[in-house]
Amino acid sequence: MSLKYLLGRLAVMVPVFFLVVTLVFFMIRFAPGGPFSSEKSVSPAILKNLEAKYHMDEPLSRQYLHYLKDLLHGDLGPSFKHANRTVNEIIAEALPVSLELGLLSLTWALMIGICAGGLAALKPNTSWDYIPMSFAILGICLPTFVVGPVLVLVFGVWLQWLPVAGWESWQDRVLPSLTLGFAYAAYISRLTRGGLMEIRMQDFIRTARAKGLSESDILLKHSLRGGLLPVISYLGPALAGIITGALVTETIFNIPGLGRFFIESAVNRDYTVVMGTSLLYFTLIFVCNFLVDIFYALLDPRVKYV
Amino acid sequence: MSEIMAQSQSIVNEEGQSLWADAWFRLKKNHLAVLGLCFLVFEMMLFFGVPLISTVGYEAQNLELTLAAPSFQHWLGTDTLGRDLFQRLLYGGRISLTVGILASLVSAIVGVIYGSVAGFLGGKIDGFLMRVVDVLYALPFIFLVIILMVYFGRNLILLFVALGLTQWLTMARIVRGQVLSLRHKEFIEAAKSLGIRQRKIVLRHLIPNTLGAVIVYLTLTVPSVILEEAFLSYLGLGVQAPMASWGTLIKEGVDVMDQAPWLLFFPALCLSTTLFSLNFLGDGLRDALDPKGAKD
């Protein structure tokens, strides 16, 4: 993979990022209503002061340039609804929560998915294969907003093993991350199974078997690297999906992460928070896809980007 | 002379039939796809047939019979306002399917036009147009849809247009690939040498020939749109009361699931079986219509 290709991709990101900034900025501003329109009985004088404070009395183009200038300095502006808090502060608080949730979910997805898929590929057409693969189909067709509440009902309300909401102790982490990771575990197990089954037929595996290697040695040392390629290429979409899925998961479990702030601020017309959080989401997804592509090229010598 | 004409006509007819007859024959052998198709037809009949003969409306409240368990009178029980869940499921299904199908059509129209233009013009324009698609692929459109829904009111037309506009990228790629392989075929050369205008070549000769792939991908787009709509409705950003979709029904079910779990169970079951059937049917159609088609 050439450095030129990497730089080229990074270079494309810059104009796209500004396109997104512009699009979101004007989409929000042209919409009817404003952050102060729902405030109960604000006197015109206070409203005027509020608008002056947030530069809302200036023409839109000035506001836009103002926002861009602050953005270049890494300043996302003050929140309109959370008094005395800046968007940077809100993100600094919410981002670690969301990252933790996302990484935990991805870990679950990879662990469960690869184990189940590997097992199924080792003993195809037995119950080791059928049972996990039936669960996988279930996982793919049930959306997060069904799986989450059902897990809450069973483990939180009926069995009372785990807390139903919040984000304090480690027990709080279990249900949300399982909920979010479940569908991806399902996909990954199918991809793992498919990848490994395909590799099994290859000549170099037959050679390894002829050498007298044990099945588990063949799996770990020879099949996995090639067999996991479909999983790696799926990681990009999976990460994007986990980031989006976190919107619902954070709502279900009342987790103070980015997703909840995004939805809440969108509903409240908290302009700067909506801008800040959505820009962060776009950047996150860009970076994730980029890293996954690099990783994929490192793992598969056949892939050459030019 | 006329005999020869008739003969060639019948050959043409036979071949024209055989493509679809062949596809149907192959589809029939795929039991899961047939099962999915039967389920969808049955569901459509319920959705659009039952409201014609039933006496209870989906909005009819009965505050003396709230959260009732399934019974003879209310087959699937009632919700918090005593509304019949069966009727609401049918109504929600109509909305969900309508949004799914209309949004997929929007995505198909945009994707087909974009893809065929890129494929037909080729060269630098094609390179640029496809580069734009690559870049757009990396954007999480659902965030833009959420912002759109919040700021411009939650009406149904905006909902399916917005959802459709998130889904056209893959369609554009597929159609472009098809057009690219078709545009050097003899019949296009013939059309060009007859002096037919470019626009007409694209509309009359290229696009109809991509129809198989378009139908297949359309079938696979419908379930993902339904899922996105349910996702938005669950967050309270999609279909608004008094209208209902499966997403809003699931949301309502979640709120009372410890008292009346069936209010969550039945909508969830409906949604997942429908998504399931559509996916199986789409996969089956792909194998039937486009045996060498790549999975994308």
Coordinates of C-alpha atoms in Angstrom, one line a residue, chain A residues 224-234 296 299-300 302:
Chain A
L224 CA -7.6 -18.4 10.6
R225 CA -5.5 -15.8 8.9
G226 CA -7.1 -16.3 5.6
G227 CA -10.4 -17.3 6.9
L228 CA -10.8 -14.2 8.9
L229 CA -10.4 -11.8 5.9
P230 CA -14.1 -11.5 5.3
V231 CA -14.5 -10.6 9.0
I232 CA -11.8 -7.9 8.8
S233 CA -13.5 -6.3 5.7
Y234 CA -16.8 -6.4 7.6
Y296 CA -6.9 -5.3 5.8
L299 CA -3.2 -8.9 6.6
D300 CA -3.8 -9.8 3.0
R302 CA -2.9 -9.8 -2.3

